Every structure is written in structure tokens, then in C-alpha cells.
PDB file of C-alpha atoms in Angstrom:
ATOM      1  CA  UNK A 236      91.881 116.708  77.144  1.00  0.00           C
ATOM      2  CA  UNK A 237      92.074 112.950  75.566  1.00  0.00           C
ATOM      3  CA  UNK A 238      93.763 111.017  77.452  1.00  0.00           C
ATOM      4  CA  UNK A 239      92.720 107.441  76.089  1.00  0.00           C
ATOM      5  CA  UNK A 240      91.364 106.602  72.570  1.00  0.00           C
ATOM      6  CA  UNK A 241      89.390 103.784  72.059  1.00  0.00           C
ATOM      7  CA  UNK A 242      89.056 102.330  69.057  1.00  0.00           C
ATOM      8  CA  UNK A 243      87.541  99.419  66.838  1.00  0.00           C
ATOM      9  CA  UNK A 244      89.226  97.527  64.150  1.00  0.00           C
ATOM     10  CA  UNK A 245      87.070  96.295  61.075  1.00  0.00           C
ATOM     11  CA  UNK A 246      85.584  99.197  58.819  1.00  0.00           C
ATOM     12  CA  UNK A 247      86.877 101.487  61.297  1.00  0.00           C
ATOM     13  CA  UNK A 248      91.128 101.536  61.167  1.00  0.00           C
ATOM     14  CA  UNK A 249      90.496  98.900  58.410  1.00  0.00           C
ATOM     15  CA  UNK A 250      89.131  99.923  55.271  1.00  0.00           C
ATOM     16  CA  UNK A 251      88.509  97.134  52.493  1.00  0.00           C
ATOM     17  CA  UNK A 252      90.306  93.664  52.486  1.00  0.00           C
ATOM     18  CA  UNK A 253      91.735  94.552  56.129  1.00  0.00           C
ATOM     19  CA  UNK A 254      94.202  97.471  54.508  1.00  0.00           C
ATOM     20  CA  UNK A 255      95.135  99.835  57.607  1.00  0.00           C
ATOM     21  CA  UNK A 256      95.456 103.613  55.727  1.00  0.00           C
ATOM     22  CA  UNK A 257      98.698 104.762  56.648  1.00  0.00           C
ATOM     23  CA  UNK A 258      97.323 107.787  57.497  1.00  0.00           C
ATOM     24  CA  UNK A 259      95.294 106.122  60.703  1.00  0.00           C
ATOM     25  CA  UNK A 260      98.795 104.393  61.353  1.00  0.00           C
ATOM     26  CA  UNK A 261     100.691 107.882  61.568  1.00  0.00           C
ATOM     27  CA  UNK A 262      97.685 109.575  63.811  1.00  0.00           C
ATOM     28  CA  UNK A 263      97.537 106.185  66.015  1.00  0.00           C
ATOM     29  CA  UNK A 264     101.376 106.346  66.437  1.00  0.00           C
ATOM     30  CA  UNK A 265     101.735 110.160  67.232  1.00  0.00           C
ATOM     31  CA  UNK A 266      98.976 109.712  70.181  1.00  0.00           C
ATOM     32  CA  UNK A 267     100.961 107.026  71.882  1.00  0.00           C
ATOM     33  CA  UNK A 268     104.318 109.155  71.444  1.00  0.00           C
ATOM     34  CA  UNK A 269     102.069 111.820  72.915  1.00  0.00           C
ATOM     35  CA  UNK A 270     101.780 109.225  75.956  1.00  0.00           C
ATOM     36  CA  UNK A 271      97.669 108.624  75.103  1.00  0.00           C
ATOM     37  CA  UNK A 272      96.684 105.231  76.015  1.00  0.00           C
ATOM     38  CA  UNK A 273      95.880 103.280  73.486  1.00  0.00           C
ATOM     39  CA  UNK A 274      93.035 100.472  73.348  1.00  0.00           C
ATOM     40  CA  UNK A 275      92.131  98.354  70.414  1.00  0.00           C
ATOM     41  CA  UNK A 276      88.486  97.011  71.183  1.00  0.00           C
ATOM     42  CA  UNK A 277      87.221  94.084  68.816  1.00  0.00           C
ATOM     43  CA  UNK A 278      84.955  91.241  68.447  1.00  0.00           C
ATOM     44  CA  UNK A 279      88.072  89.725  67.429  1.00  0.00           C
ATOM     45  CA  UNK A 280      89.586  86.945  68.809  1.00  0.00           C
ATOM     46  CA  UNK A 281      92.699  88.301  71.242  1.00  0.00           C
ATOM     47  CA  UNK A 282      95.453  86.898  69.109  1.00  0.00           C
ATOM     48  CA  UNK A 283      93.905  88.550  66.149  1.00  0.00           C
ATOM     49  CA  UNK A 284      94.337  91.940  67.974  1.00  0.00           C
ATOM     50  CA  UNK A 285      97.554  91.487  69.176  1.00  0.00           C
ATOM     51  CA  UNK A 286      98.284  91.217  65.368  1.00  0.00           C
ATOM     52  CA  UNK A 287      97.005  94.563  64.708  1.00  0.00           C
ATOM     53  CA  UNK A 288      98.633  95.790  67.932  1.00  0.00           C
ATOM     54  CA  UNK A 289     101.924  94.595  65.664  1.00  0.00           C
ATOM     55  CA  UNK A 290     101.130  95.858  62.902  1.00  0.00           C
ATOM     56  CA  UNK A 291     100.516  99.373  64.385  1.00  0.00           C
ATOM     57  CA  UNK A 292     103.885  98.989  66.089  1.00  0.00           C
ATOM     58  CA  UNK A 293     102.161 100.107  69.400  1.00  0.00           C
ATOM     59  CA  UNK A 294     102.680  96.648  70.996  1.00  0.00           C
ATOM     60  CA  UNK A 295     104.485  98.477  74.058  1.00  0.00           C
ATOM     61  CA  UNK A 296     101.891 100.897  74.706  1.00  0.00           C
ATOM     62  CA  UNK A 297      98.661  99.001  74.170  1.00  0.00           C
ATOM     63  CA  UNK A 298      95.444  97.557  75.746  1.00  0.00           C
ATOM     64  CA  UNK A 299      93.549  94.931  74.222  1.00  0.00           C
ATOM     65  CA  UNK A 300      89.656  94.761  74.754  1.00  0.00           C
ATOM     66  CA  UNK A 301      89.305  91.458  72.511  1.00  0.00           C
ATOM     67  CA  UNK A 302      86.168  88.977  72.004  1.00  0.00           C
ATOM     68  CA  UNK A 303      84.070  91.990  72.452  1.00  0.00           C
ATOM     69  CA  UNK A 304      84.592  92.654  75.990  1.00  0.00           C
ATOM     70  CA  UNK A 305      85.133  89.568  77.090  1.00  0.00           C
ATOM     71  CA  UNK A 306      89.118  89.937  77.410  1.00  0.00           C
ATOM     72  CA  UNK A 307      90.998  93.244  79.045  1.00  0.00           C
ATOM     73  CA  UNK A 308      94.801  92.653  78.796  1.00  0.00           C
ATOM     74  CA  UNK A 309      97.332  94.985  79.382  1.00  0.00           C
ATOM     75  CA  UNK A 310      99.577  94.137  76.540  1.00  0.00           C
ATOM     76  CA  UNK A 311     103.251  95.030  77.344  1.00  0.00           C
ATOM     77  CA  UNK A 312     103.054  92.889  80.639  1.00  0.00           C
ATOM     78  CA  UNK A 313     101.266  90.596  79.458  1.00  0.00           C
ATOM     79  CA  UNK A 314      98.624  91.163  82.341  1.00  0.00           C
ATOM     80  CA  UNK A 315      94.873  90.147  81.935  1.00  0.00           C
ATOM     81  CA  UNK A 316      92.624  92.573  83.766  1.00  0.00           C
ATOM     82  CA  UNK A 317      89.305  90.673  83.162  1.00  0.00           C
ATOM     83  CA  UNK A 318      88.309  87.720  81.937  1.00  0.00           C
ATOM     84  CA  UNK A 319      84.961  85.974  81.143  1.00  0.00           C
ATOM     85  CA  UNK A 320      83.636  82.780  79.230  1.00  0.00           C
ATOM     86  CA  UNK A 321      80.480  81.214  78.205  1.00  0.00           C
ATOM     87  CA  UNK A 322      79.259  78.454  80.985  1.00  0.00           C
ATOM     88  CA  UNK A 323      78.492  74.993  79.278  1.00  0.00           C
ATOM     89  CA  UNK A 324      74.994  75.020  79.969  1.00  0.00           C
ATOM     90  CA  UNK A 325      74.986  78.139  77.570  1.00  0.00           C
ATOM     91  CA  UNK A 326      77.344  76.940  74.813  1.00  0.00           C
ATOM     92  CA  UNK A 327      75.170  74.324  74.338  1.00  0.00           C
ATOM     93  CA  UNK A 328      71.973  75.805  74.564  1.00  0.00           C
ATOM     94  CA  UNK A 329      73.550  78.506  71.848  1.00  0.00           C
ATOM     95  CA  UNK A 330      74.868  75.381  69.440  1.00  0.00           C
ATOM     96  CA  UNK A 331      70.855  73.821  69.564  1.00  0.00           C
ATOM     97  CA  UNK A 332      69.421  77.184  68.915  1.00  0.00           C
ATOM     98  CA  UNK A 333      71.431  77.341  65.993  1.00  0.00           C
ATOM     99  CA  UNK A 334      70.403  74.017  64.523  1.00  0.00           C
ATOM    100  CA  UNK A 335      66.987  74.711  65.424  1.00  0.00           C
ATOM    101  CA  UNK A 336      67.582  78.060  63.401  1.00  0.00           C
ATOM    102  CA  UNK A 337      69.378  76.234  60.668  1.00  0.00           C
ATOM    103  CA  UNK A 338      72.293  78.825  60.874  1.00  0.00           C
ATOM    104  CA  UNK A 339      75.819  78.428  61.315  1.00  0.00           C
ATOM    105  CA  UNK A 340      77.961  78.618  64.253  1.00  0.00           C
ATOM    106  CA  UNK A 341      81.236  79.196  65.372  1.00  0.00           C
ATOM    107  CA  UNK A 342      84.391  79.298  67.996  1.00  0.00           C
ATOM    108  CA  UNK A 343      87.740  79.376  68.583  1.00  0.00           C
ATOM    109  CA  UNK A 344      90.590  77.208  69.925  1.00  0.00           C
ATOM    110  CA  UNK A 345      94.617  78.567  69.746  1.00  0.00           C
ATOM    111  CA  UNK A 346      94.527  80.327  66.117  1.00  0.00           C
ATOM    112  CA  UNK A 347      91.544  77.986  64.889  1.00  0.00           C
ATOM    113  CA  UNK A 348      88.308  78.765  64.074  1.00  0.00           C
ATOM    114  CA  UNK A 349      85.700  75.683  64.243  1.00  0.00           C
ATOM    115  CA  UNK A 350      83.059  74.895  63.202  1.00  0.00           C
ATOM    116  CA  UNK A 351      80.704  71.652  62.365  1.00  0.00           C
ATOM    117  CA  UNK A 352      80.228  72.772  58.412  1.00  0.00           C
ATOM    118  CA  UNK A 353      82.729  74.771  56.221  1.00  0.00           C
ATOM    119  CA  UNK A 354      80.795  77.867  55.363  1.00  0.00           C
ATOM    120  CA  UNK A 355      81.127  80.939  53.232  1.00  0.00           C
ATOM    121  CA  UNK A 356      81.059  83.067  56.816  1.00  0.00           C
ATOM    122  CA  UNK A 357      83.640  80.870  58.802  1.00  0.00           C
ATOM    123  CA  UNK A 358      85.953  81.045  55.693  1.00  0.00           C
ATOM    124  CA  UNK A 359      85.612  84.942  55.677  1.00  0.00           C
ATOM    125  CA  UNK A 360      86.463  85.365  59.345  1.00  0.00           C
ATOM    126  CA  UNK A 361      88.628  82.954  59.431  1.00  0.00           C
ATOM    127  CA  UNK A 362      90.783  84.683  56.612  1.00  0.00           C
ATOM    128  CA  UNK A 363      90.105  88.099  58.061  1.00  0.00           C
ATOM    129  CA  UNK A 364      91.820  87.041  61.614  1.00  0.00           C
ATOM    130  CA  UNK A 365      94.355  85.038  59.727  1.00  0.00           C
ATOM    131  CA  UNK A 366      93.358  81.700  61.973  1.00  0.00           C
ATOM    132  CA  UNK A 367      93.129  78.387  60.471  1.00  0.00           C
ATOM    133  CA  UNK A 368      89.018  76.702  59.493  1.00  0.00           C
ATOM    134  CA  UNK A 369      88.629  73.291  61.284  1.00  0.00           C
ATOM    135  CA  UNK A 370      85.750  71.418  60.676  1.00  0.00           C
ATOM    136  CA  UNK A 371      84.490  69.169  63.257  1.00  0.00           C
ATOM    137  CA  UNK A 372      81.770  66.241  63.578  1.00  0.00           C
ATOM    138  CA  UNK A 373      80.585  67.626  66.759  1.00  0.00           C
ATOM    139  CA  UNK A 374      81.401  71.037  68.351  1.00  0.00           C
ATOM    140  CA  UNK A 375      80.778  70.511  72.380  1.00  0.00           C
ATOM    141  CA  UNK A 376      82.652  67.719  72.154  1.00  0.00           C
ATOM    142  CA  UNK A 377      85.530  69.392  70.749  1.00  0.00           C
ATOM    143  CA  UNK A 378      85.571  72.049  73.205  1.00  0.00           C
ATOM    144  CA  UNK A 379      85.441  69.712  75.474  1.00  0.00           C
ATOM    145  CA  UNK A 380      85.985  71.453  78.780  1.00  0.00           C
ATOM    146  CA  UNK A 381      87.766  74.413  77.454  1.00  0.00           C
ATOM    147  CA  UNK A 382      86.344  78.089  78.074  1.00  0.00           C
ATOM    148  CA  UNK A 383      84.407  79.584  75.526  1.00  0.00           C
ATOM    149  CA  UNK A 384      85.475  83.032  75.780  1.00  0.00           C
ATOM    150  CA  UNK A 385      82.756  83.577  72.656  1.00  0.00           C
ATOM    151  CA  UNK A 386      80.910  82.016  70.681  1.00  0.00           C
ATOM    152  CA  UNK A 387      79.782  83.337  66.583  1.00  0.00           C
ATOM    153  CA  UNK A 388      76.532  82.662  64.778  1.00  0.00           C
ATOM    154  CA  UNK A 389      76.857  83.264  60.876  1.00  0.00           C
ATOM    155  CA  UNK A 390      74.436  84.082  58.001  1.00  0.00           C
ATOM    156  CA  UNK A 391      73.050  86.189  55.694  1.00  0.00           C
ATOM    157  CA  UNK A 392      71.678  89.227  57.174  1.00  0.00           C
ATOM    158  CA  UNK A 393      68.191  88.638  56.019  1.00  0.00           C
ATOM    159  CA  UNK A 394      68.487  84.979  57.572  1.00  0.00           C
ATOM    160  CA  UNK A 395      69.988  86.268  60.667  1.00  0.00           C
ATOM    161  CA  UNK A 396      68.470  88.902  61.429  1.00  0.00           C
ATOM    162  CA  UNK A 397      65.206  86.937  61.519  1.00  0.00           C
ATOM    163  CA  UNK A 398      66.820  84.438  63.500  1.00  0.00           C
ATOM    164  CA  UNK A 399      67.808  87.135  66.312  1.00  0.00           C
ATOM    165  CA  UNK A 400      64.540  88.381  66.977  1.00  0.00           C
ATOM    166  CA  UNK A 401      64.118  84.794  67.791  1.00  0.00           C
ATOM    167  CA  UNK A 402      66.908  83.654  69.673  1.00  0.00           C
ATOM    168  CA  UNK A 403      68.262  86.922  71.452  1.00  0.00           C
ATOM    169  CA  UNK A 404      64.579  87.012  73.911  1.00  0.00           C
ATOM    170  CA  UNK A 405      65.440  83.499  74.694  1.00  0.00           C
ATOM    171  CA  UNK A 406      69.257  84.081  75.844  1.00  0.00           C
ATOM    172  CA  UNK A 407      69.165  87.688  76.513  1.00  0.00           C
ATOM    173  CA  UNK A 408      69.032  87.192  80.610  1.00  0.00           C
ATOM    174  CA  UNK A 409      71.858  84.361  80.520  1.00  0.00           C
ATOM    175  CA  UNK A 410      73.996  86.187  77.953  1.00  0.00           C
ATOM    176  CA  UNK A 411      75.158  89.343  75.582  1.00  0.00           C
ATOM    177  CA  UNK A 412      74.844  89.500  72.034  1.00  0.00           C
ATOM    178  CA  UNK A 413      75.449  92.320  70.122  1.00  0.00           C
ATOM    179  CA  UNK A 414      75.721  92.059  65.888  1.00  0.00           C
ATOM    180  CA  UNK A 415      79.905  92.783  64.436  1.00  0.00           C
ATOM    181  CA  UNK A 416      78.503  92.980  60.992  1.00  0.00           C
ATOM    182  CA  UNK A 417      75.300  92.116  59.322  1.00  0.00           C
ATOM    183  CA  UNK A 418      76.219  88.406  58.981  1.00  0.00           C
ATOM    184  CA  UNK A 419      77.971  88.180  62.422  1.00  0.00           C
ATOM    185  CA  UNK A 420      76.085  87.812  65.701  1.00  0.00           C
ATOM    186  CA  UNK A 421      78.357  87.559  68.367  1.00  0.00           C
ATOM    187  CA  UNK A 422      77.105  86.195  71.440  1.00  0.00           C
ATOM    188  CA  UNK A 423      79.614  85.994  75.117  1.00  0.00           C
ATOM    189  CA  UNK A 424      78.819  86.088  78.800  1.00  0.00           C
ATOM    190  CA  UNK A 425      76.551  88.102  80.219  1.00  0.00           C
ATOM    191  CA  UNK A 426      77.744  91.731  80.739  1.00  0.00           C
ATOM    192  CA  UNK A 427      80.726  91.332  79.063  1.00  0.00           C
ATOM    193  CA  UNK A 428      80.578  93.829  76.094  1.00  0.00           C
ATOM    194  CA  UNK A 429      82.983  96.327  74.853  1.00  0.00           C
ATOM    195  CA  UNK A 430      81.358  99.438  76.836  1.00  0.00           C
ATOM    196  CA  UNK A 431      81.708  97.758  79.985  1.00  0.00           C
ATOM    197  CA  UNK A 432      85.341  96.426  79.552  1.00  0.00           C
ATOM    198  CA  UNK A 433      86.312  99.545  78.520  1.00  0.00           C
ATOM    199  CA  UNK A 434      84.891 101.140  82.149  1.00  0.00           C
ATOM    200  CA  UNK A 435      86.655  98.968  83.833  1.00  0.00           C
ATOM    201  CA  UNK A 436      89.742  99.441  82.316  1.00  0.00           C
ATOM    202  CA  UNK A 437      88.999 103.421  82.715  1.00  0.00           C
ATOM    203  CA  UNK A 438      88.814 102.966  86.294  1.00  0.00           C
ATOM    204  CA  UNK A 439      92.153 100.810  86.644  1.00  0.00           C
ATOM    205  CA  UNK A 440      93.979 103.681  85.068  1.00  0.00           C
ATOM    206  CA  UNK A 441      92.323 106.581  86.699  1.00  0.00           C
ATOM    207  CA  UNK A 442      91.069 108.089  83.187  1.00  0.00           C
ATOM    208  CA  UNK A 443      87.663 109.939  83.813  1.00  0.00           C
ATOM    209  CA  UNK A 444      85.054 109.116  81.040  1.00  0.00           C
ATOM    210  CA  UNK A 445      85.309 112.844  80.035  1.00  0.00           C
ATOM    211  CA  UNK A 446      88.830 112.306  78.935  1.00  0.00           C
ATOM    212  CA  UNK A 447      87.781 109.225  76.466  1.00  0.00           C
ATOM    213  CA  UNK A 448      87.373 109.107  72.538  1.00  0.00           C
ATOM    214  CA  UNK A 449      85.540 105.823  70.974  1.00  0.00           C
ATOM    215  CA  UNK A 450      85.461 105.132  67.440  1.00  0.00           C
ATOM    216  CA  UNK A 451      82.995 102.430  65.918  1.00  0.00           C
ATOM    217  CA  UNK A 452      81.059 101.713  63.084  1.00  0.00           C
ATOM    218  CA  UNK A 453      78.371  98.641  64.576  1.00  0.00           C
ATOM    219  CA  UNK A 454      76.326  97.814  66.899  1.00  0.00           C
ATOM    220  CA  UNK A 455      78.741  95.692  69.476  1.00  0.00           C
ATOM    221  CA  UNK A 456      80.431  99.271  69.667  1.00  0.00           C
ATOM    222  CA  UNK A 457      77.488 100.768  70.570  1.00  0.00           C
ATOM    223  CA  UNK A 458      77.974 100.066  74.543  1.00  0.00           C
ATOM    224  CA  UNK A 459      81.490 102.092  74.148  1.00  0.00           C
ATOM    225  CA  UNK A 460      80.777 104.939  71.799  1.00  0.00           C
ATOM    226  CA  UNK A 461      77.716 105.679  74.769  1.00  0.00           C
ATOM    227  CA  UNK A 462      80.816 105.644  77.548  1.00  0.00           C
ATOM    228  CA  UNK A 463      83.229 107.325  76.356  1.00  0.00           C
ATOM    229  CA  UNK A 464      83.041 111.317  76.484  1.00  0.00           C
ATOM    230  CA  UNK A 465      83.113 111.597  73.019  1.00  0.00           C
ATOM    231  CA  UNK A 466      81.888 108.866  70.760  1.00  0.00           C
ATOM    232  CA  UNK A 467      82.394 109.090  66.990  1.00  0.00           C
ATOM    233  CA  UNK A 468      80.644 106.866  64.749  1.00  0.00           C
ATOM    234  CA  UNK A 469      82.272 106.026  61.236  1.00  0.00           C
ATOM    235  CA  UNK A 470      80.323 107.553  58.376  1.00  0.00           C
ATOM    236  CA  UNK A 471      79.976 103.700  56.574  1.00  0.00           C
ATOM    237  CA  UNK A 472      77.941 103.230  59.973  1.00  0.00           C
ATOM    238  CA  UNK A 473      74.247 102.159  59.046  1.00  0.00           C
ATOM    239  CA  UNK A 474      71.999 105.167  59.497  1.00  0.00           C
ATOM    240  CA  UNK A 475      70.767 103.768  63.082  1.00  0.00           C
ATOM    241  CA  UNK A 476      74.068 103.046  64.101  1.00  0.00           C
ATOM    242  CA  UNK A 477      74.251 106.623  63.493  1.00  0.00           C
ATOM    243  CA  UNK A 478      72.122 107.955  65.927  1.00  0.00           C
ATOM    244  CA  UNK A 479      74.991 106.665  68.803  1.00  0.00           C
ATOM    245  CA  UNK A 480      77.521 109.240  68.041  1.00  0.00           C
ATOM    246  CA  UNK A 481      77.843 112.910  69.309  1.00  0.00           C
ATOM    247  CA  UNK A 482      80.443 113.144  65.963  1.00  0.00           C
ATOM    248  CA  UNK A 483      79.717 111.517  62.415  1.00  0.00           C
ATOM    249  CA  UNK A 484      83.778 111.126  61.037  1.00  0.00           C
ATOM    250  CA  UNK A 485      84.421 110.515  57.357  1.00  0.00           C
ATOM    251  CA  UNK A 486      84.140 106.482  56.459  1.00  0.00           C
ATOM    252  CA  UNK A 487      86.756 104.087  56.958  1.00  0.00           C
ATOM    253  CA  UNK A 488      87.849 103.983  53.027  1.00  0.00           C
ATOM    254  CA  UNK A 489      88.683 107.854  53.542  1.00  0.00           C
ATOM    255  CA  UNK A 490      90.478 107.274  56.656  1.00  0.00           C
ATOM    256  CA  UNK A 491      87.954 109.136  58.602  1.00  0.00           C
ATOM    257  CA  UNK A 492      89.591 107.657  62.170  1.00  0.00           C
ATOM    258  CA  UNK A 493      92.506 110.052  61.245  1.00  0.00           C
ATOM    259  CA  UNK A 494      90.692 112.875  60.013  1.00  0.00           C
ATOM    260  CA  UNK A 495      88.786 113.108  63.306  1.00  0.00           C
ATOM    261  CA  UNK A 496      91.287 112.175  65.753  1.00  0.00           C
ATOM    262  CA  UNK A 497      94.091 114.579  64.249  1.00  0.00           C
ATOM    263  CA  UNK A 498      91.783 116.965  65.860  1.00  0.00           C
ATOM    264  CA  UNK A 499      91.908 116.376  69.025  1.00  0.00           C
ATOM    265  CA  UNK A 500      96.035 115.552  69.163  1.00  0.00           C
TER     266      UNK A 500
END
């Protein structure tokens, strides 16, 4: 019996241009009437999610796994359950490796992305989470004592991919990193990832793992499709991503979420 679903955002509720099919509005709606908890998990920033929590009209029966695990909040009291942040030492060791690297990087402060150059990646998120682009002369010094809940490096996949193999064995004992999407590298504290936040928040509600559906389509769902008792990848998952899921649904542009979960409601 399901008694929470789990579920990513991009390319897996979301099909192109960050459409919701009202089809995975009507199944996501008719578990929470059906008293199912409901958890959005993203890489997204938390305001971003609460958005889609709005959206879905499900803001009073909600959980929020945000900044890939790095955020649990309880959403109709307003409660945070965990909470985790980049140390200094790390943001900045993260901002040279970038520059070393010559890729981009990125964070968040409010509803504003920044970000020392205005690139064709920080423009994309930035429109996709509906947050404002700043562009700043020097990042650690805007942050400037805040908490970096997470931090984004951006490029072309090609370009970033190589840069991974580099970076990730450097950081990889001091940090998490999982790739959103094949331009998107996002990188938080260590441990904090969506399969662990979603544990946790398993445990504070009583829910055994047997009792959980996840739905992903990457790699920084790959931690949470592995707990939950049944883990469906989406079918626009790459072929490796694949390999994750005990149930291959329909892709996202054929609002596969719905066609699997209905089954299960």
C-alpha cells in the first residue's frame, strides 16, 4: 500500500517549457484527497518548489525536499525538518575549481540567482525557477556570510562532464554532487542528497520504505528512486539512468508520472 509518493519536478511532472500535463495534476491531486503524503523533491531552489507546490494546489498537504536534499520542510506549518549548507572553506574551494575549469558557476540569494558572468545556463535556470539573474564582480564576497544551501556549476555537457571527472575526486569526501541535467552539476554538503532527505523524512512520519513510490528521470534522483520501495524511472531517462528503476513509466511529454501512478491509487 503507497502511502507517500515522491516525486521530482523537471522532465518528470514537467514536460517541455515547464508545462505540468493536467493529467499528472488530476493523479497528484486525487492521492492527497486519498490522504497520501505528498513530497516534491528537486534540485530546485525551495521557493521554486513551493511554486509548484501552488501550482498543484497541494500547498496544505505537502513536503518539500528542495536544493536536492539539502532542505526538508513541512510545508503547511511552515516547519523545517533538516537543514544543511556549504561551509566557506568549500564554497570557495568550489568557485576556484571552477575558474581553474573555466566553467561557470552559480547560487542563490532570496529569488536571485548569481553569478560572476551572464551565461546561456544561468539565464535558463534562472527563467525555469522564475528568479531574477544578478551578475556580480565577485561571488564570495557577495555571499558574504550567508549559507550556501547549494551551490551550481554550468556547461555544456561535453565541457562538464570532462570537468567532473576532474573536480568531483577532489571534493567528493568534503561534499555531494550529483548531475540535474547534462549541463547542471549540482554540488551541496556532504550527505545531503535527495535519497537521504527523503529517509529522514520517512522516519519522522512513520512511513516504512516499502510503502514509498519515487519518480525521477537523473542522476541526483538516483539516491531516492534506490530508497523508496518502488522506484520508477521516466522513460526520457538516459539509458544508464535506466538501470535505477524496478519500473520504466512512459516519458514526461506523455505524462508517464500519471500513467504509472494511476496504478497504484
Amino acid at each position: 500500500m503507497i502511502k507517500l509518493i515522491a516525486m521530482d519536478i523537471d522532465n518528470t511532472i514537467t514536460s517541455y517549457k515547464n508545462y505540468i500535463p493536467k493529467r499528472n495534476i488530476r493523479a497528484i491531486r486525487k492521492a492527497a484527497e486519498q490522504g497520501i503524503k505528498i513530497v516534491l523533491a528537486s534540485g530546485r531552489p525551495e521557493a521554486s518548489v513551493i511554486d509548484v507546490a501552488h501550482r498543484l494546489g497541494i500547498e496544505n498537504n505537502c513536503y518539500i525536499i528542495s536544493f536536492n536534499g539539502s532542505r526538508v520542510r513541512e510545508l503547511p506549518s511552515n516547519r523545517i525538518l533538516f537543514n544543511s549548507h556549504l561551509s566557506e572553506d568549500s564554497f570557495n574551494e568550489l568557485l576556484q575549481l571552477a575558474k581553474d575549469e573555466n566553467i561557470f558557476m552559480h547560487t542563490y540569494k532570496d529569488r536571485t540567482v548569481l553569478t560572476e558572468k551572464n551565461n546561456f545556463y544561468s539565464r535558463l535556470e534562472a527563467k525555469l525557477i522564475n528568479f531574477k539573474l544578478k551578475e556580480v564582480e565577485n561571488l564570495a564576497n557577495e555571499i558574504n556570510g550567508n549559507d550556501v544551501v547549494k551551490v551550481l556549476l554550468l556547461e555544456s555537457p561535453k565541457k562538464l562532464r570532462n570537468a567532473a571527472e576532474r573536480i568531483i575526486p577532489q571534493i567528493q569526501d568534503k561534499m555531494s554532487a550529483s548531475f540535474s541535467a547534462p549541463f547542471f552539476l549540482d554540488v551541496s554538503a556532504l550527505g545531503a542528497d535527495k535519497g537521504s532527505s527523503l529517509k529522514l523524512l520517512a522516519e519522522h512520519l512513520g512511513i516504512d520504505r516499502e510503502n514509498i513510490i519515487a519518480f525521477g528521470d537523473n542522476f541526483n534522483d538516483k539516491t531516492m528512486i534506490e530508497y523508496a520501495g518502488i522506484g520508477v524511472v521516466m522513460g526520457n531517462a538516459c539509458k544508464e539512468m535506466k538501470k535505477f528503476g524496478d519500473i520504466i513509466a512512459p516519458p514526461c511529454y506523455f505524462a508517464g508520472f500519471a500513467k504509472t501512478l494511476q496504478k497504484y491509487l
